PDB file of C-alpha atoms in Angstrom:
ATOM      1  CA  MET A 220     224.197  14.895 218.486  1.00  0.00           C
ATOM      2  CA  ALA A 221     223.255  17.318 221.262  1.00  0.00           C
ATOM      3  CA  SER A 222     222.870  20.220 218.794  1.00  0.00           C
ATOM      4  CA  SER A 223     220.583  18.160 216.545  1.00  0.00           C
ATOM      5  CA  ASN A 224     218.397  17.371 219.586  1.00  0.00           C
ATOM      6  CA  ILE A 225     218.246  21.062 220.460  1.00  0.00           C
ATOM      7  CA  ARG A 226     217.282  21.905 216.850  1.00  0.00           C
ATOM      8  CA  HIS A 227     214.591  19.206 216.916  1.00  0.00           C
ATOM      9  CA  PHE A 228     213.332  20.515 220.275  1.00  0.00           C
ATOM     10  CA  ARG A 229     213.210  24.078 218.945  1.00  0.00           C
ATOM     11  CA  SER A 230     211.346  23.131 215.756  1.00  0.00           C
ATOM     12  CA  SER A 231     208.877  20.983 217.746  1.00  0.00           C
ATOM     13  CA  THR A 232     208.318  23.842 220.153  1.00  0.00           C
ATOM     14  CA  LEU A 233     207.795  26.258 217.252  1.00  0.00           C
ATOM     15  CA  ILE A 234     205.229  23.944 215.630  1.00  0.00           C
ATOM     16  CA  PHE A 235     203.489  23.546 218.992  1.00  0.00           C
ATOM     17  CA  LEU A 236     203.331  27.321 219.450  1.00  0.00           C
ATOM     18  CA  LEU A 237     202.143  27.933 215.878  1.00  0.00           C
ATOM     19  CA  LEU A 238     199.531  25.174 215.912  1.00  0.00           C
ATOM     20  CA  PRO A 239     196.743  27.259 217.522  1.00  0.00           C
ATOM     21  CA  LEU A 240     197.448  30.025 214.983  1.00  0.00           C
ATOM     22  CA  LEU A 241     197.367  27.590 212.052  1.00  0.00           C
ATOM     23  CA  LEU A 242     194.143  26.040 213.318  1.00  0.00           C
ATOM     24  CA  GLN A 243     192.655  29.507 213.697  1.00  0.00           C
ATOM     25  CA  PHE A 244     193.437  30.346 210.060  1.00  0.00           C
ATOM     26  CA  TYR A 245     192.217  26.953 208.888  1.00  0.00           C
ATOM     27  CA  SER A 246     188.882  27.339 210.648  1.00  0.00           C
ATOM     28  CA  GLY A 247     188.463  30.933 209.459  1.00  0.00           C
ATOM     29  CA  LYS A 248     187.796  31.939 213.058  1.00  0.00           C
ATOM     30  CA  SER A 249     189.674  34.526 215.077  1.00  0.00           C
ATOM     31  CA  GLU A 250     189.218  36.102 218.447  1.00  0.00           C
ATOM     32  CA  LEU A 251     187.466  39.337 219.330  1.00  0.00           C
ATOM     33  CA  GLN A 252     189.936  42.040 220.311  1.00  0.00           C
ATOM     34  CA  LEU A 253     190.058  45.520 221.769  1.00  0.00           C
ATOM     35  CA  ASN A 254     190.213  48.315 219.167  1.00  0.00           C
ATOM     36  CA  TYR A 255     189.595  45.893 216.295  1.00  0.00           C
ATOM     37  CA  TYR A 256     188.909  48.824 213.923  1.00  0.00           C
ATOM     38  CA  ALA A 257     192.042  50.807 214.865  1.00  0.00           C
ATOM     39  CA  GLN A 258     193.456  50.458 211.324  1.00  0.00           C
ATOM     40  CA  SER A 259     190.386  49.868 209.136  1.00  0.00           C
ATOM     41  CA  CYS A 260     188.121  52.554 210.655  1.00  0.00           C
ATOM     42  CA  PRO A 261     189.941  54.460 213.422  1.00  0.00           C
ATOM     43  CA  ARG A 262     186.936  56.588 214.428  1.00  0.00           C
ATOM     44  CA  ALA A 263     184.422  53.703 214.437  1.00  0.00           C
ATOM     45  CA  GLU A 264     183.868  53.581 218.192  1.00  0.00           C
ATOM     46  CA  GLU A 265     183.827  57.381 218.438  1.00  0.00           C
ATOM     47  CA  ILE A 266     181.215  57.629 215.671  1.00  0.00           C
ATOM     48  CA  ILE A 267     178.955  55.119 217.439  1.00  0.00           C
ATOM     49  CA  LYS A 268     179.347  57.006 220.722  1.00  0.00           C
ATOM     50  CA  GLU A 269     178.552  60.358 219.044  1.00  0.00           C
ATOM     51  CA  GLN A 270     175.410  58.902 217.479  1.00  0.00           C
ATOM     52  CA  VAL A 271     174.268  57.266 220.732  1.00  0.00           C
ATOM     53  CA  ILE A 272     174.637  60.580 222.581  1.00  0.00           C
ATOM     54  CA  LYS A 273     172.866  62.521 219.812  1.00  0.00           C
ATOM     55  CA  LEU A 274     169.979  60.024 219.711  1.00  0.00           C
ATOM     56  CA  TYR A 275     169.730  59.936 223.508  1.00  0.00           C
ATOM     57  CA  ASN A 276     169.400  63.721 223.617  1.00  0.00           C
ATOM     58  CA  LYS A 277     166.493  63.516 221.140  1.00  0.00           C
ATOM     59  CA  HIS A 278     164.908  60.264 222.305  1.00  0.00           C
ATOM     60  CA  GLY A 279     166.082  59.213 225.773  1.00  0.00           C
ATOM     61  CA  ASN A 280     164.492  55.782 225.489  1.00  0.00           C
ATOM     62  CA  THR A 281     166.910  54.781 222.703  1.00  0.00           C
ATOM     63  CA  ALA A 282     169.544  54.035 225.370  1.00  0.00           C
ATOM     64  CA  VAL A 283     167.201  51.483 226.955  1.00  0.00           C
ATOM     65  CA  SER A 284     166.579  49.954 223.518  1.00  0.00           C
ATOM     66  CA  TRP A 285     170.307  49.465 222.911  1.00  0.00           C
ATOM     67  CA  VAL A 286     170.649  47.480 226.150  1.00  0.00           C
ATOM     68  CA  ARG A 287     167.642  45.322 225.299  1.00  0.00           C
ATOM     69  CA  ASN A 288     168.962  44.748 221.762  1.00  0.00           C
ATOM     70  CA  LEU A 289     172.188  43.298 223.160  1.00  0.00           C
ATOM     71  CA  PHE A 290     170.266  40.839 225.326  1.00  0.00           C
ATOM     72  CA  HIS A 291     167.889  39.756 222.551  1.00  0.00           C
ATOM     73  CA  ASP A 292     170.638  39.425 219.948  1.00  0.00           C
ATOM     74  CA  CYS A 293     173.293  37.686 222.023  1.00  0.00           C
ATOM     75  CA  MET A 294     171.013  35.246 223.860  1.00  0.00           C
ATOM     76  CA  VAL A 295     169.833  33.692 220.583  1.00  0.00           C
ATOM     77  CA  LYS A 296     172.722  31.520 219.361  1.00  0.00           C
ATOM     78  CA  SER A 297     175.267  34.304 218.797  1.00  0.00           C
ATOM     79  CA  CYS A 298     176.045  38.033 219.006  1.00  0.00           C
ATOM     80  CA  ASP A 299     175.646  38.363 215.256  1.00  0.00           C
ATOM     81  CA  ALA A 300     172.946  41.017 214.597  1.00  0.00           C
ATOM     82  CA  SER A 301     170.503  38.315 213.461  1.00  0.00           C
ATOM     83  CA  LEU A 302     167.959  40.269 215.542  1.00  0.00           C
ATOM     84  CA  LEU A 303     168.032  43.171 213.071  1.00  0.00           C
ATOM     85  CA  LEU A 304     167.067  41.213 209.943  1.00  0.00           C
ATOM     86  CA  GLU A 305     163.659  41.974 208.456  1.00  0.00           C
ATOM     87  CA  THR A 306     161.158  39.377 207.264  1.00  0.00           C
ATOM     88  CA  VAL A 307     162.032  39.133 203.559  1.00  0.00           C
ATOM     89  CA  ASN A 308     163.121  36.508 201.004  1.00  0.00           C
ATOM     90  CA  GLY A 309     162.239  33.555 203.215  1.00  0.00           C
ATOM     91  CA  ILE A 310     163.797  35.085 206.343  1.00  0.00           C
ATOM     92  CA  GLU A 311     161.524  35.150 209.392  1.00  0.00           C
ATOM     93  CA  SER A 312     162.505  38.140 211.503  1.00  0.00           C
ATOM     94  CA  GLU A 313     163.304  37.603 215.186  1.00  0.00           C
ATOM     95  CA  LYS A 314     161.562  40.924 215.765  1.00  0.00           C
ATOM     96  CA  ALA A 315     158.246  39.200 214.962  1.00  0.00           C
ATOM     97  CA  SER A 316     158.624  36.817 217.926  1.00  0.00           C
ATOM     98  CA  GLN A 317     156.363  37.274 220.948  1.00  0.00           C
ATOM     99  CA  ARG A 318     159.548  37.568 223.022  1.00  0.00           C
ATOM    100  CA  SER A 319     160.365  40.780 221.107  1.00  0.00           C
ATOM    101  CA  PHE A 320     157.080  42.417 222.124  1.00  0.00           C
ATOM    102  CA  GLY A 321     157.544  46.109 222.897  1.00  0.00           C
ATOM    103  CA  MET A 322     160.984  46.426 221.282  1.00  0.00           C
ATOM    104  CA  ARG A 323     161.464  49.637 219.331  1.00  0.00           C
ATOM    105  CA  ASN A 324     163.898  52.194 217.922  1.00  0.00           C
ATOM    106  CA  PHE A 325     165.349  49.744 215.386  1.00  0.00           C
ATOM    107  CA  LYS A 326     165.230  52.525 212.774  1.00  0.00           C
ATOM    108  CA  TYR A 327     167.889  54.398 214.737  1.00  0.00           C
ATOM    109  CA  VAL A 328     170.317  51.491 214.367  1.00  0.00           C
ATOM    110  CA  ASN A 329     170.192  52.402 210.667  1.00  0.00           C
ATOM    111  CA  THR A 330     171.081  55.995 211.626  1.00  0.00           C
ATOM    112  CA  ILE A 331     174.237  54.768 213.378  1.00  0.00           C
ATOM    113  CA  LYS A 332     175.085  52.433 210.490  1.00  0.00           C
ATOM    114  CA  ALA A 333     174.678  55.256 207.940  1.00  0.00           C
ATOM    115  CA  ALA A 334     177.142  57.443 209.872  1.00  0.00           C
ATOM    116  CA  LEU A 335     179.684  54.604 209.850  1.00  0.00           C
ATOM    117  CA  GLU A 336     179.119  53.781 206.176  1.00  0.00           C
ATOM    118  CA  SER A 337     179.829  57.375 205.153  1.00  0.00           C
ATOM    119  CA  GLU A 338     183.222  57.159 206.903  1.00  0.00           C
ATOM    120  CA  CYS A 339     184.198  53.511 206.304  1.00  0.00           C
ATOM    121  CA  PRO A 340     181.968  51.657 203.813  1.00  0.00           C
ATOM    122  CA  VAL A 341     181.257  47.971 204.530  1.00  0.00           C
ATOM    123  CA  THR A 342     183.760  47.827 207.394  1.00  0.00           C
ATOM    124  CA  VAL A 343     181.966  47.959 210.750  1.00  0.00           C
ATOM    125  CA  SER A 344     179.565  45.111 211.437  1.00  0.00           C
ATOM    126  CA  CYS A 345     176.002  45.539 212.623  1.00  0.00           C
ATOM    127  CA  ALA A 346     176.846  43.061 215.399  1.00  0.00           C
ATOM    128  CA  ASP A 347     179.501  45.448 216.719  1.00  0.00           C
ATOM    129  CA  ILE A 348     177.001  48.318 216.444  1.00  0.00           C
ATOM    130  CA  VAL A 349     174.619  46.321 218.668  1.00  0.00           C
ATOM    131  CA  ALA A 350     177.397  45.687 221.203  1.00  0.00           C
ATOM    132  CA  LEU A 351     178.951  49.163 221.265  1.00  0.00           C
ATOM    133  CA  SER A 352     175.651  51.061 221.236  1.00  0.00           C
ATOM    134  CA  ALA A 353     174.647  49.022 224.300  1.00  0.00           C
ATOM    135  CA  ARG A 354     177.952  49.875 225.979  1.00  0.00           C
ATOM    136  CA  ASP A 355     177.511  53.593 225.283  1.00  0.00           C
ATOM    137  CA  GLY A 356     173.799  53.464 226.129  1.00  0.00           C
ATOM    138  CA  ILE A 357     174.641  52.035 229.543  1.00  0.00           C
ATOM    139  CA  VAL A 358     176.826  55.089 230.222  1.00  0.00           C
ATOM    140  CA  MET A 359     173.996  57.438 229.166  1.00  0.00           C
ATOM    141  CA  LEU A 360     171.795  55.667 231.714  1.00  0.00           C
ATOM    142  CA  GLY A 361     174.258  56.368 234.511  1.00  0.00           C
ATOM    143  CA  GLY A 362     175.733  52.890 234.404  1.00  0.00           C
ATOM    144  CA  PRO A 363     179.382  51.808 234.313  1.00  0.00           C
ATOM    145  CA  ARG A 364     181.784  52.332 231.407  1.00  0.00           C
ATOM    146  CA  ILE A 365     182.556  48.844 230.082  1.00  0.00           C
ATOM    147  CA  GLU A 366     185.591  47.854 228.033  1.00  0.00           C
ATOM    148  CA  MET A 367     184.300  45.820 225.108  1.00  0.00           C
ATOM    149  CA  LYS A 368     186.074  43.840 222.414  1.00  0.00           C
ATOM    150  CA  THR A 369     185.083  44.086 218.755  1.00  0.00           C
ATOM    151  CA  GLY A 370     185.472  42.093 215.555  1.00  0.00           C
ATOM    152  CA  ARG A 371     182.048  40.413 215.450  1.00  0.00           C
ATOM    153  CA  ARG A 372     180.615  39.660 212.027  1.00  0.00           C
ATOM    154  CA  ASP A 373     177.008  39.578 210.871  1.00  0.00           C
ATOM    155  CA  SER A 374     174.920  36.461 210.377  1.00  0.00           C
ATOM    156  CA  THR A 375     173.368  35.664 207.026  1.00  0.00           C
ATOM    157  CA  GLU A 376     170.359  34.033 208.637  1.00  0.00           C
ATOM    158  CA  SER A 377     167.685  34.797 211.201  1.00  0.00           C
ATOM    159  CA  TYR A 378     166.703  32.481 214.045  1.00  0.00           C
ATOM    160  CA  GLY A 379     163.109  33.683 214.267  1.00  0.00           C
ATOM    161  CA  ALA A 380     161.723  30.153 214.573  1.00  0.00           C
ATOM    162  CA  VAL A 381     163.759  29.344 217.709  1.00  0.00           C
ATOM    163  CA  VAL A 382     163.856  32.648 219.652  1.00  0.00           C
ATOM    164  CA  GLU A 383     161.613  31.234 222.382  1.00  0.00           C
ATOM    165  CA  ASP A 384     164.060  28.357 222.963  1.00  0.00           C
ATOM    166  CA  PHE A 385     166.724  30.835 224.031  1.00  0.00           C
ATOM    167  CA  ILE A 386     165.066  33.921 225.533  1.00  0.00           C
ATOM    168  CA  PRO A 387     163.234  33.242 228.797  1.00  0.00           C
ATOM    169  CA  ASN A 388     159.714  34.540 229.309  1.00  0.00           C
ATOM    170  CA  HIS A 389     158.964  37.008 232.110  1.00  0.00           C
ATOM    171  CA  ASN A 390     156.722  34.349 233.716  1.00  0.00           C
ATOM    172  CA  ASP A 391     159.267  31.533 233.595  1.00  0.00           C
ATOM    173  CA  SER A 392     160.607  30.043 236.803  1.00  0.00           C
ATOM    174  CA  ILE A 393     163.837  31.515 238.113  1.00  0.00           C
ATOM    175  CA  SER A 394     165.519  28.103 237.729  1.00  0.00           C
ATOM    176  CA  LEU A 395     164.763  28.127 233.986  1.00  0.00           C
ATOM    177  CA  VAL A 396     166.012  31.712 233.662  1.00  0.00           C
ATOM    178  CA  LEU A 397     169.237  30.783 235.466  1.00  0.00           C
ATOM    179  CA  SER A 398     169.758  27.741 233.234  1.00  0.00           C
ATOM    180  CA  ARG A 399     169.305  29.814 230.058  1.00  0.00           C
ATOM    181  CA  PHE A 400     171.973  32.273 231.195  1.00  0.00           C
ATOM    182  CA  GLN A 401     174.207  29.451 232.433  1.00  0.00           C
ATOM    183  CA  SER A 402     174.109  27.956 228.931  1.00  0.00           C
ATOM    184  CA  ILE A 403     175.952  31.024 227.588  1.00  0.00           C
ATOM    185  CA  GLY A 404     178.411  31.172 230.482  1.00  0.00           C
ATOM    186  CA  VAL A 405     176.702  33.698 232.781  1.00  0.00           C
ATOM    187  CA  ASP A 406     176.638  32.512 236.407  1.00  0.00           C
ATOM    188  CA  VAL A 407     173.981  33.154 239.067  1.00  0.00           C
ATOM    189  CA  GLU A 408     175.617  36.362 240.311  1.00  0.00           C
ATOM    190  CA  GLY A 409     175.892  37.674 236.750  1.00  0.00           C
ATOM    191  CA  THR A 410     172.275  36.779 235.972  1.00  0.00           C
ATOM    192  CA  VAL A 411     171.024  38.675 239.026  1.00  0.00           C
ATOM    193  CA  ALA A 412     173.100  41.658 237.877  1.00  0.00           C
ATOM    194  CA  LEU A 413     171.817  41.522 234.284  1.00  0.00           C
ATOM    195  CA  LEU A 414     168.219  41.499 235.509  1.00  0.00           C
ATOM    196  CA  GLY A 415     169.121  44.822 237.112  1.00  0.00           C
ATOM    197  CA  SER A 416     168.689  46.294 233.628  1.00  0.00           C
ATOM    198  CA  HIS A 417     164.977  46.198 234.551  1.00  0.00           C
ATOM    199  CA  SER A 418     165.906  49.247 236.642  1.00  0.00           C
ATOM    200  CA  VAL A 419     165.364  51.324 233.485  1.00  0.00           C
ATOM    201  CA  GLY A 420     162.543  51.608 231.000  1.00  0.00           C
ATOM    202  CA  ARG A 421     159.022  50.313 231.281  1.00  0.00           C
ATOM    203  CA  VAL A 422     156.849  47.221 230.932  1.00  0.00           C
ATOM    204  CA  HIS A 423     153.596  46.942 228.966  1.00  0.00           C
ATOM    205  CA  CYS A 424     150.516  46.112 231.027  1.00  0.00           C
ATOM    206  CA  VAL A 425     150.036  42.940 228.944  1.00  0.00           C
ATOM    207  CA  ASN A 426     153.051  41.466 230.745  1.00  0.00           C
ATOM    208  CA  LEU A 427     152.003  42.281 234.294  1.00  0.00           C
ATOM    209  CA  VAL A 428     148.176  42.248 234.653  1.00  0.00           C
ATOM    210  CA  HIS A 429     148.204  38.595 235.763  1.00  0.00           C
ATOM    211  CA  ARG A 430     149.886  39.779 238.977  1.00  0.00           C
ATOM    212  CA  ILE A 431     147.066  42.170 239.901  1.00  0.00           C
ATOM    213  CA  TYR A 432     143.936  40.577 238.332  1.00  0.00           C
ATOM    214  CA  PRO A 433     141.654  38.934 239.300  1.00  0.00           C
ATOM    215  CA  THR A 434     143.408  39.112 242.681  1.00  0.00           C
ATOM    216  CA  VAL A 435     146.648  40.780 243.692  1.00  0.00           C
ATOM    217  CA  ASP A 436     149.720  38.559 244.006  1.00  0.00           C
ATOM    218  CA  PRO A 437     150.120  38.112 247.797  1.00  0.00           C
ATOM    219  CA  THR A 438     153.889  38.703 247.527  1.00  0.00           C
ATOM    220  CA  MET A 439     153.296  42.249 246.210  1.00  0.00           C
ATOM    221  CA  ASP A 440     153.252  45.390 248.336  1.00  0.00           C
ATOM    222  CA  PRO A 441     149.580  46.579 248.472  1.00  0.00           C
ATOM    223  CA  ASP A 442     150.417  50.238 247.755  1.00  0.00           C
ATOM    224  CA  TYR A 443     152.505  49.181 244.763  1.00  0.00           C
ATOM    225  CA  ALA A 444     149.582  47.050 243.538  1.00  0.00           C
ATOM    226  CA  GLU A 445     147.344  50.131 243.665  1.00  0.00           C
ATOM    227  CA  TYR A 446     149.877  52.073 241.577  1.00  0.00           C
ATOM    228  CA  LEU A 447     149.902  49.242 239.013  1.00  0.00           C
ATOM    229  CA  LYS A 448     146.108  49.133 238.883  1.00  0.00           C
ATOM    230  CA  GLY A 449     146.154  52.859 238.172  1.00  0.00           C
ATOM    231  CA  ARG A 450     148.549  52.281 235.295  1.00  0.00           C
ATOM    232  CA  CYS A 451     146.765  49.126 234.080  1.00  0.00           C
ATOM    233  CA  PRO A 452     143.052  49.626 234.850  1.00  0.00           C
ATOM    234  CA  THR A 453     141.750  46.508 233.054  1.00  0.00           C
ATOM    235  CA  PRO A 454     142.757  42.831 233.119  1.00  0.00           C
ATOM    236  CA  ASP A 455     142.801  42.671 229.304  1.00  0.00           C
ATOM    237  CA  PRO A 456     144.826  45.659 228.061  1.00  0.00           C
ATOM    238  CA  ASP A 457     145.132  46.441 224.366  1.00  0.00           C
ATOM    239  CA  PRO A 458     148.604  45.279 223.237  1.00  0.00           C
ATOM    240  CA  GLN A 459     148.699  48.236 220.828  1.00  0.00           C
ATOM    241  CA  GLY A 460     147.728  50.719 223.551  1.00  0.00           C
ATOM    242  CA  VAL A 461     150.155  52.981 225.411  1.00  0.00           C
ATOM    243  CA  LEU A 462     149.676  51.185 228.724  1.00  0.00           C
ATOM    244  CA  TYR A 463     152.885  50.903 230.680  1.00  0.00           C
ATOM    245  CA  ALA A 464     154.268  50.804 234.200  1.00  0.00           C
ATOM    246  CA  ARG A 465     157.814  51.512 235.329  1.00  0.00           C
ATOM    247  CA  ASN A 466     159.811  49.006 237.327  1.00  0.00           C
ATOM    248  CA  ASP A 467     161.689  51.678 239.229  1.00  0.00           C
ATOM    249  CA  ARG A 468     159.639  54.775 239.991  1.00  0.00           C
ATOM    250  CA  GLU A 469     162.416  56.504 241.960  1.00  0.00           C
ATOM    251  CA  THR A 470     165.075  56.628 239.200  1.00  0.00           C
ATOM    252  CA  PRO A 471     163.316  55.236 236.104  1.00  0.00           C
ATOM    253  CA  MET A 472     166.046  56.213 233.634  1.00  0.00           C
ATOM    254  CA  ILE A 473     169.096  55.482 235.778  1.00  0.00           C
ATOM    255  CA  LEU A 474     170.727  52.067 235.846  1.00  0.00           C
ATOM    256  CA  ASP A 475     171.167  51.709 239.592  1.00  0.00           C
ATOM    257  CA  ASN A 476     170.455  49.431 242.538  1.00  0.00           C
ATOM    258  CA  TYR A 477     167.000  50.864 243.294  1.00  0.00           C
ATOM    259  CA  TYR A 478     165.709  47.848 241.385  1.00  0.00           C
ATOM    260  CA  TYR A 479     167.027  45.561 244.157  1.00  0.00           C
ATOM    261  CA  LYS A 480     165.813  47.849 246.930  1.00  0.00           C
ATOM    262  CA  ASN A 481     162.351  47.704 245.355  1.00  0.00           C
ATOM    263  CA  LEU A 482     162.492  43.901 245.218  1.00  0.00           C
ATOM    264  CA  LEU A 483     163.251  43.759 248.943  1.00  0.00           C
ATOM    265  CA  GLY A 484     160.214  46.032 249.445  1.00  0.00           C
ATOM    266  CA  HIS A 485     157.997  43.582 247.487  1.00  0.00           C
ATOM    267  CA  LYS A 486     157.762  45.959 244.533  1.00  0.00           C
ATOM    268  CA  GLY A 487     158.937  43.663 241.767  1.00  0.00           C
ATOM    269  CA  LEU A 488     157.085  44.344 238.523  1.00  0.00           C
ATOM    270  CA  LEU A 489     157.471  41.019 236.706  1.00  0.00           C
ATOM    271  CA  MET A 490     157.189  37.544 238.157  1.00  0.00           C
ATOM    272  CA  VAL A 491     160.851  36.865 237.374  1.00  0.00           C
ATOM    273  CA  ASP A 492     161.866  40.030 239.267  1.00  0.00           C
ATOM    274  CA  GLN A 493     160.088  39.089 242.475  1.00  0.00           C
ATOM    275  CA  GLN A 494     161.313  35.484 242.330  1.00  0.00           C
ATOM    276  CA  LEU A 495     164.872  36.743 242.762  1.00  0.00           C
ATOM    277  CA  THR A 496     164.124  37.501 246.418  1.00  0.00           C
ATOM    278  CA  SER A 497     162.533  34.144 247.216  1.00  0.00           C
ATOM    279  CA  ASP A 498     165.060  31.809 245.582  1.00  0.00           C
ATOM    280  CA  PRO A 499     167.903  30.853 247.949  1.00  0.00           C
ATOM    281  CA  LEU A 500     170.421  30.907 245.085  1.00  0.00           C
ATOM    282  CA  THR A 501     169.647  34.485 244.058  1.00  0.00           C
ATOM    283  CA  SER A 502     168.390  36.257 247.188  1.00  0.00           C
ATOM    284  CA  PRO A 503     171.858  36.800 248.779  1.00  0.00           C
ATOM    285  CA  TYR A 504     172.964  38.671 245.640  1.00  0.00           C
ATOM    286  CA  VAL A 505     169.788  40.785 245.649  1.00  0.00           C
ATOM    287  CA  GLU A 506     170.567  41.866 249.222  1.00  0.00           C
ATOM    288  CA  LYS A 507     174.202  42.557 248.391  1.00  0.00           C
ATOM    289  CA  MET A 508     173.359  44.621 245.301  1.00  0.00           C
ATOM    290  CA  ALA A 509     170.631  46.532 247.133  1.00  0.00           C
ATOM    291  CA  ALA A 510     173.237  47.537 249.702  1.00  0.00           C
ATOM    292  CA  ASP A 511     176.059  48.442 247.305  1.00  0.00           C
ATOM    293  CA  ASN A 512     175.571  50.159 243.934  1.00  0.00           C
ATOM    294  CA  GLY A 513     179.291  49.850 243.122  1.00  0.00           C
ATOM    295  CA  TYR A 514     179.141  46.087 243.582  1.00  0.00           C
ATOM    296  CA  PHE A 515     176.062  45.943 241.320  1.00  0.00           C
ATOM    297  CA  HIS A 516     177.853  47.952 238.617  1.00  0.00           C
ATOM    298  CA  ASP A 517     180.949  45.715 238.836  1.00  0.00           C
ATOM    299  CA  GLN A 518     178.894  42.544 238.444  1.00  0.00           C
ATOM    300  CA  PHE A 519     176.734  44.099 235.728  1.00  0.00           C
ATOM    301  CA  SER A 520     179.879  45.043 233.750  1.00  0.00           C
ATOM    302  CA  ARG A 521     181.287  41.535 234.055  1.00  0.00           C
ATOM    303  CA  ALA A 522     178.014  39.933 232.948  1.00  0.00           C
ATOM    304  CA  VAL A 523     177.511  42.322 230.012  1.00  0.00           C
ATOM    305  CA  VAL A 524     180.957  41.384 228.681  1.00  0.00           C
ATOM    306  CA  LEU A 525     180.114  37.663 228.957  1.00  0.00           C
ATOM    307  CA  LEU A 526     176.813  38.254 227.190  1.00  0.00           C
ATOM    308  CA  SER A 527     178.422  40.375 224.445  1.00  0.00           C
ATOM    309  CA  GLU A 528     181.002  37.676 223.680  1.00  0.00           C
ATOM    310  CA  ASN A 529     178.565  34.781 223.296  1.00  0.00           C
ATOM    311  CA  ASN A 530     179.659  32.660 220.332  1.00  0.00           C
ATOM    312  CA  PRO A 531     180.424  35.536 217.909  1.00  0.00           C
ATOM    313  CA  LEU A 532     181.047  35.066 214.207  1.00  0.00           C
ATOM    314  CA  THR A 533     184.618  36.163 213.435  1.00  0.00           C
ATOM    315  CA  GLY A 534     187.319  35.877 210.775  1.00  0.00           C
ATOM    316  CA  ASP A 535     185.709  34.884 207.482  1.00  0.00           C
ATOM    317  CA  GLN A 536     182.460  33.688 209.037  1.00  0.00           C
ATOM    318  CA  GLY A 537     179.282  35.588 208.194  1.00  0.00           C
ATOM    319  CA  GLU A 538     179.615  38.974 206.490  1.00  0.00           C
ATOM    320  CA  ILE A 539     179.668  42.734 207.064  1.00  0.00           C
ATOM    321  CA  ARG A 540     176.153  43.840 206.123  1.00  0.00           C
ATOM    322  CA  LYS A 541     175.788  47.015 204.068  1.00  0.00           C
ATOM    323  CA  ASP A 542     172.316  47.524 205.542  1.00  0.00           C
ATOM    324  CA  CYS A 543     171.647  46.029 208.975  1.00  0.00           C
ATOM    325  CA  ARG A 544     168.107  45.039 207.945  1.00  0.00           C
ATOM    326  CA  TYR A 545     169.089  42.794 205.029  1.00  0.00           C
ATOM    327  CA  VAL A 546     171.612  40.131 204.104  1.00  0.00           C
ATOM    328  CA  ASN A 547     173.997  41.348 201.390  1.00  0.00           C
ATOM    329  CA  SER A 548     172.696  40.511 197.918  1.00  0.00           C
ATOM    330  CA  ASN A 549     176.015  39.625 196.254  1.00  0.00           C
TER     331      ASN A 549
END
């Protein structure tokens, strides 16, 4: 009798332990994992890194683009490379959204994909290219090395019609920005760290003239306002014109805590940047990150991982695109 109970206990335990695995197979969903391509394409991550370095040496701003791509792709429903789809066959590209204004270097994603396709055809997803190029781009910008899982698959649809429901505008209130990040599991501390990516790159005058015309925002440092007026001499800049200002003039291509030091000096470029110092929820983190670059990098790494793992397609969901710009035709 006792042995039959033990057998029953063991089989029940086995079923209990196997249940999550069975459910995983049934749903067609699996988890992201480190070194996902170890068997199917052993050099996948190395190839992406080589291409990111090569492109950075030719066009330094590509590294900034990779970081922005991760944000724009993963914030909208899923980290699934929906961002990269072109407007074709009834698909409305997310790149056409006003929120994507100023994004560039998409053609070089195709360069990375081509290098992978020549080694391992139809194996490495465009979604993983978005994630890993951002990881390697962050290193090129002097940021932290981040361990990132892979195994994302590519969407077969674009979410162009709803981009603005997910990606906050630079003029939105800080409470709205925080709630958008909270909805994908990034807390206040992580959100403040992710906004530190504004430490690199540049902003088009279209997005900042309202802070200096017709009158200067009273929260802005007057000398900084003069610099911005020099960069953006009219209140109605041409969106197609090369009219930009840098958020961080000290180290414009290094991902560091100068961004936070500038905020404390009233030199925030966008409305959302400067609001970080006035909101009681975010201001303590601004002060802490301004004082400690290592702490900023730690929090930035943590938040990037959370962002990169937002609701990915895995298992038999989605597809592996042959060309990142188009859904597979078969």
